[in-house]
C-alpha cells in the first residue's frame, strides 16, 4: 500500500485512539470491506491496522511520517512495486529505507515480504526472525514468518507460527483464514473445523466476523466432501443473518459465491438452495438468477437419472449417452472416448437385433425422462429412426418371404441386402448363386416381381431403388426388343412363305439408319428389310455379316453360350422371350453390386450391348 492516506484517517480514528478503539474501528470497517468482496480496500485496512495496533511500529509511524519525506518516498515506490509484482525493485526501495534507519520495523517487514514473494526464503526468514526479536508481541511478524515456512513446505513450523499469531491477535481475519487453509492443505479437515468453531464469538465488539468463519467452514466441508456438514453450517448461517443492509449484502454476495463453488463441485441440490436464498436477500442479481436456474435444472436432471438408472424397462446401453454426458468430467479424455465408443457399439447391436425394444425404450425416455432425453436428443432421434427402418424392413421381409408372386431369385437378392453379418467370401458366394438363379428367370417375372416390391414393400425397395429400377428397365427393354423382332420377321417374309418356325436359323443385324436390332432368317441371297422403328428399307446378305450359325432344330426355347459373355456365336429361336435377358441381368447386377448408381448403368449398358451382338 502506498502511504498516500493517513493511517488514522483510513481507520477513521484520531491519533489518541487506544488498542480497543483501533480494533473496534477495524471490525466495523470490515463489514463494509470484507476481504473477498473488496480486496483492495481490505488491504488498506489491514496494513493500517497492522501498523497502528503494534506500539513500536505505531511509534515509528508517528515519528517518521511527520518529517521523513525521503522515507515516505521510498515507501511509496516500494509499495507500488509490490502491487505490480516487481519484487526486486521493492527489495531495493526498502533496503534504501533501512540504510536511513536500520531498525525501522515496518520497512524490515515489507522487505521480508518482498524477499519471500521473490522466493528468497532464507533471506526472508532472517528479516522476520529479527523483527520478532525486536517485538515478540506482533502478530503480523509471526504470520509472515508462518507464510515463509508454508512456502518451504515446513507445515509444522508454519502451524506453530500462525497459532502464535492467533494467540496475540485472535480477531485478525487473515491469520485465521491462513491457518484454516493450512489445515485444508494438510487434509486435516476436522482440525480446521474445530479451529474455526473456536473463533466464532471471539470478537465481542462485532459478530459480523462470524460470517467469515462460517463460510470458511463451508469451504472446509466442500474439500472434505461432507454434504451433511455443509447443510448444517448453512442452517446456522441462515439463523443469524442480521437486518443490517451491509451485512445482508455481504451474506447475499457470499451465498452467491458459495453457490457457484458448490455448482462447480456438482453439489447441485445445495447450490440450488443457497442461490435461492441469495435471491431472497438480493433479487436484483442476474448472475445469481442464472446460477439458480442452472442449479435447479441439473439437480432435477441428476435426481431423474437416479430413477432412470434403476428403470429396467429401458435397455441398459441406451442409458449410457446420458450417463457419460452428466459425469463426463469424472473421466480422462481418452477414457471417456473409449467408453463412449463401446457404448455406441452396444447400442448398434441392439438396433440390429432388438430394434423393437430399442423403440420402446426411447419412447419411454422421451415421455418420462424428457429433460435427460433432450441432452442427447439428436443421437436418440437417429437411433430411433434407424430402429424404425429396421422394423419396417423386418415387417415387410416377413411378408415378402412368403409372397409367391415374387420370384425366388429376387427375394434372395433382397435377403442378401438385408444381411449384415456375412463375410465377404460368403457374400460373394451367395451373390453368384443369386445371379445364376436370376439368369434363368423369365423377363416378365422379373418385371412383375420388381413392380410388386415397389408397390407392396416400399422400404425394401428403398434398400437399392436405383439397382432395382435399372434392372427392371433392362428387362423391359429386352422384352420389347424380342417382340419387335418377331413382328418384323413375320411381316417381312410371309410373302415368300419363309415365316419363322421353331427350327429356322436366324442371324442378328442392325438398322443402318437407327441401329435397331433385328432378327432375320439366314439366306444366301440379298433380301430387302424394312426397319419397324424408323421404317427405312435396306438390303442385307447373310454372307456380308460373316456370322457362324448353328442349327439346333430339335431344341425348344434358346440355347446360348452363357459361359462366354461376349462370344460372337449364338443359335437363337424367334419364339423365345428370354433371349439375352440372362446376359443383361448378370452384367447389370455386377455393375450395380459395385456401385448402386453409376455402376448399374454401366453394367446394364454393357449387358444389353453384349446380348445385342450375340
Coordinates of C-alpha atoms in Angstrom, one line a residue:
X1 CA 0.0 0.0 0.0
X2 CA 1.4 3.4 -1.0
X3 CA 1.3 5.7 2.0
X4 CA -0.9 8.3 0.4
X5 CA -3.6 8.4 3.0
X6 CA -3.0 8.9 6.7
X7 CA -3.3 5.6 8.6
X8 CA -5.5 7.1 11.2
X9 CA -7.8 8.5 8.5
X10 CA -8.1 5.1 6.9
X11 CA -9.4 3.6 10.2
X12 CA -11.5 6.7 10.9
X13 CA -9.8 7.3 14.3
X14 CA -7.8 10.1 15.9
X15 CA -4.2 9.9 17.0
X16 CA -5.2 9.4 20.6
X17 CA -7.1 6.1 20.0
X18 CA -6.1 3.2 22.2
X19 CA -5.8 -0.5 21.2
X20 CA -9.5 -1.2 21.9
X21 CA -10.7 1.7 19.7
X22 CA -8.3 0.6 16.9
X23 CA -9.7 -3.0 17.0
X24 CA -13.3 -1.7 17.1
X25 CA -12.8 0.6 14.2
X26 CA -11.2 -2.2 12.2
X27 CA -14.0 -4.6 12.9
X28 CA -16.6 -2.0 11.9
X29 CA -15.0 -1.2 8.6
X30 CA -14.6 -4.9 7.9
X31 CA -18.4 -5.0 7.4
X32 CA -18.1 -2.6 4.6
X33 CA -14.9 -4.0 3.1
X34 CA -14.7 -7.8 3.6
X35 CA -11.6 -9.4 2.2
X36 CA -13.2 -11.3 -0.7
X37 CA -15.6 -8.7 -1.8
X38 CA -13.3 -5.6 -1.5
X39 CA -9.7 -6.9 -1.6
X40 CA -8.0 -3.6 -2.2
X41 CA -9.9 -1.7 0.5
X42 CA -9.4 -4.6 2.8
X43 CA -5.7 -4.5 2.1
X44 CA -5.5 -0.8 3.1
X45 CA -7.5 -1.5 6.3
X46 CA -5.3 -4.5 7.2
X47 CA -2.0 -2.6 6.7
X48 CA -3.2 0.4 8.6
X49 CA -4.4 -1.9 11.4
X50 CA -1.1 -3.8 11.5
X51 CA 1.0 -0.5 11.8
X52 CA -1.1 1.1 14.5
X53 CA -2.0 -1.9 16.7
X54 CA 1.7 -2.6 17.4
X55 CA 3.1 0.0 19.8
X56 CA 6.6 0.0 18.2
X57 CA 5.5 0.3 14.6
X58 CA 2.9 2.9 15.6
X59 CA 5.6 5.0 17.4
X60 CA 7.8 4.7 14.2
X61 CA 4.9 5.9 12.1
X62 CA 4.1 8.8 14.4
X63 CA 7.7 9.8 14.5
X64 CA 8.8 9.4 10.9
X65 CA 5.7 10.2 8.9
X66 CA 5.7 13.7 10.1
X67 CA 9.2 14.7 8.9
X68 CA 10.9 11.9 7.0
X69 CA 9.9 12.8 3.4
X70 CA 12.7 10.6 1.9
X71 CA 11.5 7.5 3.8
X72 CA 7.9 8.2 2.7
X73 CA 9.1 8.5 -1.0
X74 CA 10.9 5.1 -0.9
X75 CA 7.9 3.5 0.9
X76 CA 5.6 4.7 -1.9
X77 CA 7.9 3.3 -4.6
X78 CA 8.3 0.0 -2.7
X79 CA 4.6 -0.4 -2.2
X80 CA 3.8 0.3 -5.8
X81 CA 6.5 -2.3 -6.9
X82 CA 4.9 -4.9 -4.6
X83 CA 1.5 -4.3 -6.1
X84 CA 3.0 -4.7 -9.6
X85 CA 4.8 -7.8 -8.5
X86 CA 8.1 -6.2 -9.3
X87 CA 9.7 -7.7 -6.2
X88 CA 13.3 -6.9 -7.0
X89 CA 12.5 -3.2 -7.2
X90 CA 10.6 -3.4 -3.9
X91 CA 13.6 -5.0 -2.3
X92 CA 15.8 -2.2 -3.4
X93 CA 13.4 0.5 -2.1
X94 CA 13.0 -1.0 1.3
X95 CA 16.7 -1.6 1.7
X96 CA 17.2 2.1 1.0
X97 CA 14.9 2.9 3.9
X98 CA 16.8 0.6 6.2
X99 CA 20.0 2.3 5.2
X100 CA 18.5 5.5 6.5
X101 CA 17.0 3.8 9.6
X102 CA 18.2 0.2 10.2
X103 CA 15.7 -0.7 12.9
X104 CA 12.6 0.7 11.2
X105 CA 10.3 -2.4 11.7
X106 CA 7.7 -1.6 9.0
X107 CA 10.5 -1.4 6.4
X108 CA 12.0 -4.7 7.6
X109 CA 8.6 -6.3 7.4
X110 CA 8.0 -5.1 3.9
X111 CA 11.5 -6.2 2.9
X112 CA 10.8 -9.7 4.3
X113 CA 7.6 -9.9 2.3
X114 CA 9.3 -8.8 -0.9
X115 CA 12.1 -11.4 -0.4
X116 CA 9.5 -14.1 0.3
X117 CA 7.5 -13.2 -2.9
X118 CA 10.8 -13.3 -4.8
X119 CA 11.3 -16.8 -3.4
X120 CA 14.4 -15.8 -1.4
X121 CA 13.1 -17.7 1.6
X122 CA 16.3 -17.8 3.6
X123 CA 16.8 -14.1 3.5
X124 CA 13.1 -13.5 4.3
X125 CA 13.3 -15.7 7.4
X126 CA 16.3 -13.6 8.6
X127 CA 14.1 -10.4 8.4
X128 CA 11.1 -11.9 10.3
X129 CA 13.2 -13.6 13.0
X130 CA 15.0 -10.2 13.6
X131 CA 11.6 -8.5 13.8
X132 CA 10.3 -11.0 16.4
X133 CA 13.4 -10.3 18.5
X134 CA 12.6 -6.6 18.3
X135 CA 8.9 -7.1 19.1
X136 CA 7.8 -10.6 20.1
X137 CA 4.2 -9.4 20.6
X138 CA 3.5 -8.5 16.9
X139 CA 1.0 -11.0 15.3
X140 CA 1.9 -9.8 11.8
X141 CA 5.5 -10.8 12.2
X142 CA 4.6 -14.3 13.2
X143 CA 2.0 -14.6 10.5
X144 CA 4.5 -13.6 7.8
X145 CA 7.1 -16.0 9.3
X146 CA 4.5 -18.8 9.0
X147 CA 3.8 -17.9 5.4
X148 CA 7.5 -18.4 4.6
X149 CA 7.6 -21.8 6.4
X150 CA 4.5 -22.9 4.4
X151 CA 6.1 -21.9 1.1
X152 CA 9.1 -24.1 2.1
X153 CA 6.5 -26.9 2.9
X154 CA 7.5 -26.9 6.6
X155 CA 3.9 -27.2 7.7
X156 CA 4.6 -27.9 11.4
X157 CA 6.6 -24.7 11.9
X158 CA 4.0 -22.8 9.8
X159 CA 1.2 -24.0 12.0
X160 CA 3.1 -23.2 15.2
X161 CA 3.9 -19.6 14.0
X162 CA 0.3 -19.0 12.9
X163 CA -1.1 -20.3 16.2
X164 CA 1.2 -17.8 18.0
X165 CA 0.0 -15.0 15.8
X166 CA -3.6 -16.0 16.5
X167 CA -2.8 -16.1 20.3
X168 CA -1.6 -12.5 20.0
X169 CA -4.4 -11.2 17.9
X170 CA -7.5 -13.5 17.8
X171 CA -9.6 -11.2 15.6
X172 CA -7.2 -10.8 12.7
X173 CA -9.1 -12.5 9.9
X174 CA -6.2 -13.1 7.5
X175 CA -4.4 -15.0 10.3
X176 CA -7.5 -17.2 11.0
X177 CA -8.1 -17.9 7.3
X178 CA -4.5 -18.6 6.6
X179 CA -4.3 -21.2 9.4
X180 CA -7.6 -22.9 8.2
X181 CA -6.1 -23.1 4.7
X182 CA -3.0 -24.7 6.1
X183 CA -5.2 -27.4 7.7
X184 CA -7.0 -27.9 4.4
X185 CA -3.7 -28.3 2.6
X186 CA -2.8 -31.0 5.1
X187 CA -6.2 -32.6 4.7
X188 CA -6.8 -32.1 8.5
X189 CA -10.4 -31.1 8.0
X190 CA -11.6 -31.9 11.5
X191 CA -8.8 -29.8 12.9
X192 CA -9.8 -26.9 10.6
X193 CA -13.5 -27.1 11.6
X194 CA -12.6 -27.2 15.3
X195 CA -10.3 -24.2 15.0
X196 CA -12.9 -22.1 13.1
X197 CA -15.7 -23.0 15.6
X198 CA -13.4 -21.8 18.3
X199 CA -13.0 -18.4 16.5
X200 CA -16.8 -17.8 16.5
X201 CA -17.8 -15.2 19.0
X202 CA -14.3 -14.0 19.8
X203 CA -15.0 -10.5 18.5
X204 CA -17.1 -9.1 21.3
X205 CA -17.4 -5.7 19.6
X206 CA -19.0 -7.1 16.4
X207 CA -20.3 -10.5 15.4
X208 CA -20.1 -9.8 11.7
X209 CA -16.7 -11.6 11.5
X210 CA -18.5 -14.8 12.5
X211 CA -20.0 -14.9 9.0
X212 CA -16.4 -15.1 7.6
X213 CA -15.6 -18.1 9.8
X214 CA -18.9 -19.9 9.0
X215 CA -18.3 -19.5 5.3
X216 CA -14.8 -20.7 5.7
X217 CA -16.2 -23.8 7.4
X218 CA -18.3 -24.5 4.4
X219 CA -15.2 -24.4 2.3
X220 CA -13.6 -27.0 4.5
X221 CA -16.6 -29.2 4.2
X222 CA -16.6 -28.9 0.4
X223 CA -13.0 -30.1 0.4
X224 CA -13.9 -32.9 2.7
X225 CA -17.0 -33.8 0.5
X226 CA -19.1 -33.7 3.7
X227 CA -22.6 -32.7 2.4
X228 CA -24.2 -33.1 5.8
X229 CA -21.6 -30.7 7.3
X230 CA -22.3 -28.2 4.6
X231 CA -26.1 -28.3 5.2
X232 CA -25.6 -27.9 9.0
X233 CA -23.5 -24.8 8.6
X234 CA -25.9 -23.3 6.0
X235 CA -28.6 -23.7 8.6
X236 CA -26.5 -21.9 11.2
X237 CA -25.8 -19.0 8.8
X238 CA -29.5 -18.6 7.9
X239 CA -30.3 -18.3 11.6
X240 CA -28.0 -15.3 12.2
X241 CA -28.5 -13.2 9.1
X242 CA -29.0 -9.6 10.5
X243 CA -31.3 -7.0 9.2
X244 CA -28.4 -4.6 8.7
X245 CA -28.0 -3.6 5.0
X246 CA -24.3 -4.1 4.8
X247 CA -24.4 -7.5 6.4
X248 CA -27.2 -8.7 4.3
X249 CA -25.5 -7.5 1.1
X250 CA -22.3 -9.3 2.1
X251 CA -24.2 -12.5 3.0
X252 CA -26.1 -12.4 -0.3
X253 CA -22.8 -12.0 -2.2
X254 CA -21.1 -14.7 -0.2
X255 CA -24.1 -17.0 -0.7
X256 CA -23.9 -16.5 -4.5
X257 CA -20.1 -17.2 -4.5
X258 CA -20.6 -20.3 -2.4
X259 CA -23.4 -21.5 -4.6
X260 CA -21.2 -21.2 -7.6
X261 CA -18.4 -23.2 -5.9
X262 CA -21.0 -25.9 -5.0
X263 CA -22.2 -25.9 -8.6
X264 CA -18.6 -26.4 -9.8
X265 CA -18.3 -29.3 -7.2
X266 CA -21.5 -30.8 -8.7
X267 CA -23.4 -30.4 -5.4
X268 CA -26.4 -29.1 -7.3
X269 CA -29.0 -29.5 -4.5
X270 CA -27.1 -27.2 -2.2
X271 CA -26.2 -24.8 -5.0
X272 CA -29.9 -24.5 -5.8
X273 CA -30.8 -24.0 -2.2
X274 CA -28.1 -21.4 -1.5
X275 CA -28.6 -19.4 -4.7
X276 CA -32.3 -19.3 -4.0
X277 CA -31.6 -17.9 -0.5
X278 CA -29.2 -15.4 -2.0
X279 CA -32.0 -14.2 -4.4
X280 CA -34.4 -13.8 -1.4
X281 CA -31.9 -11.4 0.1
X282 CA -30.9 -9.7 -3.2
X283 CA -33.3 -10.4 -6.1
X284 CA -31.7 -7.9 -8.4
X285 CA -28.6 -10.0 -9.2
X286 CA -29.0 -11.6 -12.7
X287 CA -25.9 -13.8 -12.3
X288 CA -27.4 -15.4 -9.2
X289 CA -30.7 -15.9 -11.0
X290 CA -29.0 -17.7 -13.8
X291 CA -27.0 -19.8 -11.4
X292 CA -30.2 -20.7 -9.5
X293 CA -31.9 -21.8 -12.7
X294 CA -28.9 -23.9 -13.9
X295 CA -28.5 -25.5 -10.4
X296 CA -32.2 -26.3 -10.3
X297 CA -32.2 -27.9 -13.8
X298 CA -29.1 -30.0 -13.1
X299 CA -30.3 -31.0 -9.6
X300 CA -33.6 -32.3 -11.3
X301 CA -31.5 -34.0 -14.0
X302 CA -29.3 -35.9 -11.6
X303 CA -32.3 -36.8 -9.4
X304 CA -34.1 -38.1 -12.5
X305 CA -31.0 -40.0 -13.7
X306 CA -31.0 -41.9 -10.4
X307 CA -34.5 -43.1 -11.2
X308 CA -33.5 -43.8 -14.8
X309 CA -30.6 -45.9 -13.7
X310 CA -33.0 -48.3 -11.9
X311 CA -35.6 -48.4 -14.7
X312 CA -35.4 -51.9 -16.1
X313 CA -37.9 -51.1 -18.9
X314 CA -35.1 -49.2 -20.7
X315 CA -32.3 -51.1 -22.4
X316 CA -29.1 -50.5 -20.4
X317 CA -26.8 -49.2 -23.3
X318 CA -29.4 -46.5 -24.1
X319 CA -28.7 -45.0 -20.6
X320 CA -25.1 -44.7 -21.5
X321 CA -25.1 -41.4 -23.5
X322 CA -26.9 -39.6 -20.7
X323 CA -24.5 -41.0 -18.0
X324 CA -21.4 -40.0 -19.9
X325 CA -22.9 -36.6 -20.5
X326 CA -23.6 -35.9 -16.9
X327 CA -20.5 -37.5 -15.5
X328 CA -18.0 -36.6 -18.3
X329 CA -15.6 -34.7 -16.0
X330 CA -15.0 -37.8 -13.9
X331 CA -13.2 -39.5 -16.8
X332 CA -9.9 -38.8 -18.6
X333 CA -10.4 -37.6 -22.1
X334 CA -9.1 -40.9 -23.8
X335 CA -11.0 -43.0 -21.3
X336 CA -14.3 -41.1 -21.9
X337 CA -13.9 -41.5 -25.7
X338 CA -13.2 -45.2 -25.4
X339 CA -16.2 -45.8 -23.1
X340 CA -18.5 -43.8 -25.4
X341 CA -17.3 -45.8 -28.5
X342 CA -18.0 -49.0 -26.6
X343 CA -21.4 -47.7 -25.7
X344 CA -22.3 -46.8 -29.3
X345 CA -21.3 -50.3 -30.5
X346 CA -23.5 -51.9 -27.9
X347 CA -26.4 -49.7 -29.0
X348 CA -25.8 -50.6 -32.6
X349 CA -26.0 -54.3 -31.7
X350 CA -29.4 -53.7 -30.1
X351 CA -30.6 -51.6 -33.1
X352 CA -29.7 -54.5 -35.4
X353 CA -31.0 -57.4 -33.3
X354 CA -33.6 -56.0 -30.8
X355 CA -35.0 -52.9 -32.5
X356 CA -38.5 -53.4 -31.1
X357 CA -37.2 -52.9 -27.5
X358 CA -35.0 -50.0 -28.7
X359 CA -38.1 -48.2 -30.0
X360 CA -40.0 -48.9 -26.8
X361 CA -37.1 -47.7 -24.6
X362 CA -36.7 -44.5 -26.5
X363 CA -40.4 -43.8 -26.3
X364 CA -40.2 -44.1 -22.5
X365 CA -37.1 -41.9 -22.4
X366 CA -38.8 -39.2 -24.4
X367 CA -42.0 -39.2 -22.4
X368 CA -40.9 -39.9 -18.8
X369 CA -37.3 -38.6 -18.9
X370 CA -37.6 -35.7 -21.3
X371 CA -35.0 -33.5 -19.6
X372 CA -32.4 -36.2 -19.9
X373 CA -33.6 -37.2 -23.4
X374 CA -33.1 -33.6 -24.6
X375 CA -29.4 -33.6 -23.6
X376 CA -28.7 -36.2 -26.3
X377 CA -31.8 -35.6 -28.5
X378 CA -30.1 -35.8 -31.9
X379 CA -28.4 -39.1 -31.1
X380 CA -31.7 -40.7 -29.8
X381 CA -33.6 -39.4 -32.9
X382 CA -31.0 -41.1 -35.2
X383 CA -31.2 -44.3 -33.2
X384 CA -35.0 -44.2 -33.3
X385 CA -35.1 -43.6 -37.0
X386 CA -32.7 -46.4 -37.8
X387 CA -34.6 -48.8 -35.5
X388 CA -37.9 -47.8 -37.2
X389 CA -36.4 -48.5 -40.6
X390 CA -35.2 -51.9 -39.3
X391 CA -38.7 -52.7 -38.0
X392 CA -40.2 -51.8 -41.4
X393 CA -37.7 -53.9 -43.1
X394 CA -38.4 -56.8 -40.8
X395 CA -42.2 -56.5 -41.1
X396 CA -42.0 -56.3 -44.9
X397 CA -39.5 -59.1 -45.1
X398 CA -41.7 -61.4 -43.1
X399 CA -44.5 -60.8 -45.7
X400 CA -42.2 -60.9 -48.8
X401 CA -40.5 -64.2 -48.0
X402 CA -43.9 -65.9 -48.3
X403 CA -45.1 -63.9 -51.3
X404 CA -45.4 -66.4 -54.2
X405 CA -45.9 -63.6 -56.8
X406 CA -42.3 -62.5 -56.4
X407 CA -39.7 -64.8 -58.0
X408 CA -37.4 -66.5 -55.5
X409 CA -34.2 -65.1 -57.0
X410 CA -35.4 -61.5 -56.3
X411 CA -36.3 -62.5 -52.8
X412 CA -32.8 -63.9 -52.3
X413 CA -31.4 -60.6 -53.6
X414 CA -33.4 -58.6 -51.0
X415 CA -32.3 -61.1 -48.3
X416 CA -28.6 -60.5 -49.3
X417 CA -29.1 -56.7 -49.0
X418 CA -30.6 -57.1 -45.5
X419 CA -27.9 -59.4 -44.2
X420 CA -25.1 -57.6 -42.3
X421 CA -23.2 -60.4 -40.6
X422 CA -21.8 -62.2 -43.7
X423 CA -18.1 -62.4 -44.5
X424 CA -17.0 -61.0 -47.9
X425 CA -16.3 -64.6 -49.0
X426 CA -19.8 -65.8 -48.1
X427 CA -21.4 -62.7 -49.6
X428 CA -19.6 -63.3 -52.9
X429 CA -20.7 -67.0 -52.9
X430 CA -24.3 -66.2 -52.3
X431 CA -24.2 -63.4 -54.8
X432 CA -23.0 -65.8 -57.6
X433 CA -25.8 -68.2 -56.7
X434 CA -28.4 -65.5 -56.9
X435 CA -27.0 -64.3 -60.3
X436 CA -27.3 -67.9 -61.6
X437 CA -30.9 -68.0 -60.4
X438 CA -31.8 -64.7 -62.0
X439 CA -30.2 -65.8 -65.2
X440 CA -32.9 -68.5 -65.6
X441 CA -35.9 -66.2 -64.8
X442 CA -38.3 -65.0 -67.5
X443 CA -38.1 -61.3 -68.1
X444 CA -41.8 -60.8 -67.4
X445 CA -41.4 -62.5 -64.0
X446 CA -38.5 -60.2 -63.1
X447 CA -40.5 -57.1 -64.2
X448 CA -43.6 -58.1 -62.2
X449 CA -41.6 -59.0 -59.2
X450 CA -39.8 -55.7 -59.0
X451 CA -43.1 -53.8 -59.6
X452 CA -44.7 -55.7 -56.7
X453 CA -41.8 -55.0 -54.4
X454 CA -42.0 -51.3 -55.3
X455 CA -45.7 -51.1 -54.5
X456 CA -46.1 -53.6 -51.7
X457 CA -42.7 -53.5 -50.0
X458 CA -41.6 -49.8 -50.4
X459 CA -39.0 -49.9 -47.6
X460 CA -37.3 -53.0 -49.1
X461 CA -37.4 -51.3 -52.5
X462 CA -35.6 -48.3 -51.0
X463 CA -32.7 -50.5 -50.0
X464 CA -31.5 -50.1 -53.5
X465 CA -34.1 -48.4 -55.7
X466 CA -31.7 -47.4 -58.5
X467 CA -30.5 -51.0 -58.8
X468 CA -34.0 -52.5 -59.0
X469 CA -35.3 -49.8 -61.3
X470 CA -32.4 -50.2 -63.8
X471 CA -32.8 -54.0 -63.6
X472 CA -36.5 -53.7 -64.4
X473 CA -35.8 -51.2 -67.2
X474 CA -33.3 -53.5 -68.7
X475 CA -35.7 -56.4 -68.6
X476 CA -38.5 -54.3 -70.2
X477 CA -36.2 -53.1 -72.9
X478 CA -35.1 -56.7 -73.7
X479 CA -38.7 -57.9 -73.7
X480 CA -39.8 -55.1 -76.1
X481 CA -36.9 -55.9 -78.4
X482 CA -37.9 -59.5 -78.6
X483 CA -41.5 -58.6 -79.5
X484 CA -40.5 -56.1 -82.2
X485 CA -38.0 -58.6 -83.8
X486 CA -40.6 -61.3 -84.1
X487 CA -43.1 -58.9 -85.8
X488 CA -40.5 -57.8 -88.2
X489 CA -39.6 -61.3 -89.3
X490 CA -43.2 -62.3 -89.9
X491 CA -44.1 -59.2 -91.8
X492 CA -41.0 -59.4 -94.0
X493 CA -41.1 -63.0 -95.0
X494 CA -44.7 -64.2 -95.1
X495 CA -45.0 -63.4 -98.8
X496 CA -42.1 -65.7 -99.5
X497 CA -43.5 -68.4 -97.3
X498 CA -40.4 -68.2 -95.1
X499 CA -42.1 -67.4 -91.8
X500 CA -40.0 -68.2 -88.8
X501 CA -40.6 -71.5 -87.1
X502 CA -39.1 -73.2 -84.1
X503 CA -36.5 -74.9 -86.4
X504 CA -35.4 -71.8 -88.6
X505 CA -31.9 -70.4 -88.4
X506 CA -31.6 -66.7 -87.8
X507 CA -28.9 -64.0 -87.7
X508 CA -29.0 -60.6 -85.9
X509 CA -28.5 -57.4 -87.9
X510 CA -28.8 -53.7 -87.1
X511 CA -30.7 -51.0 -88.9
X512 CA -28.3 -48.8 -90.9
X513 CA -30.3 -45.7 -90.0
X514 CA -31.3 -46.0 -86.3
X515 CA -29.3 -49.0 -85.1
X516 CA -32.5 -51.1 -84.2
X517 CA -31.6 -54.7 -83.6
X518 CA -33.4 -57.1 -85.9
X519 CA -33.5 -60.9 -86.1
X520 CA -33.9 -62.2 -89.7
X521 CA -33.6 -65.6 -91.3
X522 CA -30.3 -66.7 -92.7
X523 CA -30.4 -66.5 -96.5
X524 CA -27.9 -67.0 -99.2
X525 CA -29.3 -64.2 -101.3
X526 CA -29.8 -60.5 -100.8
X527 CA -33.0 -59.5 -99.0
X528 CA -34.8 -56.2 -98.6
X529 CA -35.8 -55.4 -95.0
X530 CA -38.0 -52.6 -93.6
X531 CA -37.0 -51.4 -90.1
X532 CA -40.1 -51.4 -87.8
X533 CA -38.8 -48.4 -85.9
X534 CA -37.7 -45.9 -88.5
X535 CA -39.4 -47.5 -91.5
X536 CA -36.3 -47.2 -93.6
X537 CA -35.7 -50.0 -96.1
X538 CA -32.3 -51.6 -96.6
X539 CA -30.9 -54.8 -98.1
X540 CA -28.7 -57.4 -96.5
X541 CA -26.9 -60.6 -97.5
X542 CA -26.0 -63.2 -94.8
X543 CA -22.5 -63.6 -96.1
X544 CA -21.9 -59.8 -95.6
X545 CA -22.1 -60.3 -91.8
X546 CA -19.6 -63.2 -91.6
X547 CA -21.8 -64.9 -88.9
X548 CA -21.3 -68.5 -87.9
X549 CA -24.7 -70.1 -87.2
X550 CA -25.6 -73.4 -85.8
X551 CA -29.0 -75.0 -86.2
X552 CA -30.5 -76.7 -83.1
X553 CA -33.6 -77.9 -84.8
X554 CA -34.6 -80.2 -82.0
X555 CA -34.2 -77.7 -79.2
X556 CA -37.1 -75.9 -77.5
X557 CA -36.5 -72.3 -76.4
X558 CA -33.0 -71.0 -76.7
X559 CA -29.5 -72.3 -76.1
X560 CA -26.8 -69.7 -75.7
X561 CA -23.2 -69.8 -74.8
X562 CA -23.7 -68.1 -71.4
X563 CA -20.3 -69.1 -70.2
X564 CA -18.7 -66.9 -72.9
X565 CA -20.2 -63.5 -72.2
X566 CA -19.2 -61.6 -75.4
X567 CA -19.0 -64.6 -77.8
X568 CA -19.8 -63.9 -81.5
X569 CA -21.7 -67.2 -81.9
X570 CA -25.3 -67.8 -81.0
X571 CA -28.1 -70.0 -82.2
X572 CA -31.5 -68.5 -81.3
X573 CA -35.1 -69.3 -81.6
X574 CA -37.5 -66.5 -82.6
X575 CA -40.3 -67.7 -80.3
X576 CA -38.2 -67.3 -77.1
X577 CA -39.0 -64.3 -74.9
X578 CA -35.9 -65.0 -72.7
X579 CA -33.1 -64.4 -75.3
X580 CA -30.4 -62.1 -74.0
X581 CA -32.0 -61.5 -70.6
X582 CA -29.5 -63.5 -68.6
X583 CA -26.6 -61.6 -70.1
X584 CA -28.2 -58.3 -69.4
X585 CA -29.1 -59.2 -65.8
X586 CA -25.7 -60.6 -65.0
X587 CA -23.8 -57.6 -66.2
X588 CA -26.4 -55.2 -64.7
X589 CA -26.2 -56.8 -61.3
X590 CA -22.4 -56.9 -61.3
X591 CA -22.4 -53.2 -62.2
X592 CA -24.9 -52.4 -59.5
X593 CA -23.2 -54.5 -56.9
X594 CA -20.1 -52.5 -57.4
X595 CA -21.9 -49.2 -57.3
X596 CA -25.7 -48.8 -57.0
X597 CA -26.0 -45.8 -59.3
X598 CA -23.3 -45.3 -61.9
X599 CA -22.1 -49.0 -61.7
X600 CA -25.5 -50.3 -62.6
X601 CA -26.0 -48.0 -65.6
X602 CA -22.6 -49.1 -67.0
X603 CA -23.3 -52.7 -66.3
X604 CA -26.7 -52.6 -67.9
X605 CA -25.4 -50.9 -71.0
X606 CA -22.6 -53.5 -71.4
X607 CA -25.1 -56.3 -70.8
X608 CA -27.5 -55.0 -73.4
X609 CA -24.8 -54.4 -75.9
X610 CA -23.4 -57.9 -75.4
X611 CA -26.8 -59.5 -75.8
X612 CA -27.4 -57.5 -78.9
X613 CA -24.2 -58.6 -80.5
X614 CA -24.6 -62.3 -79.7

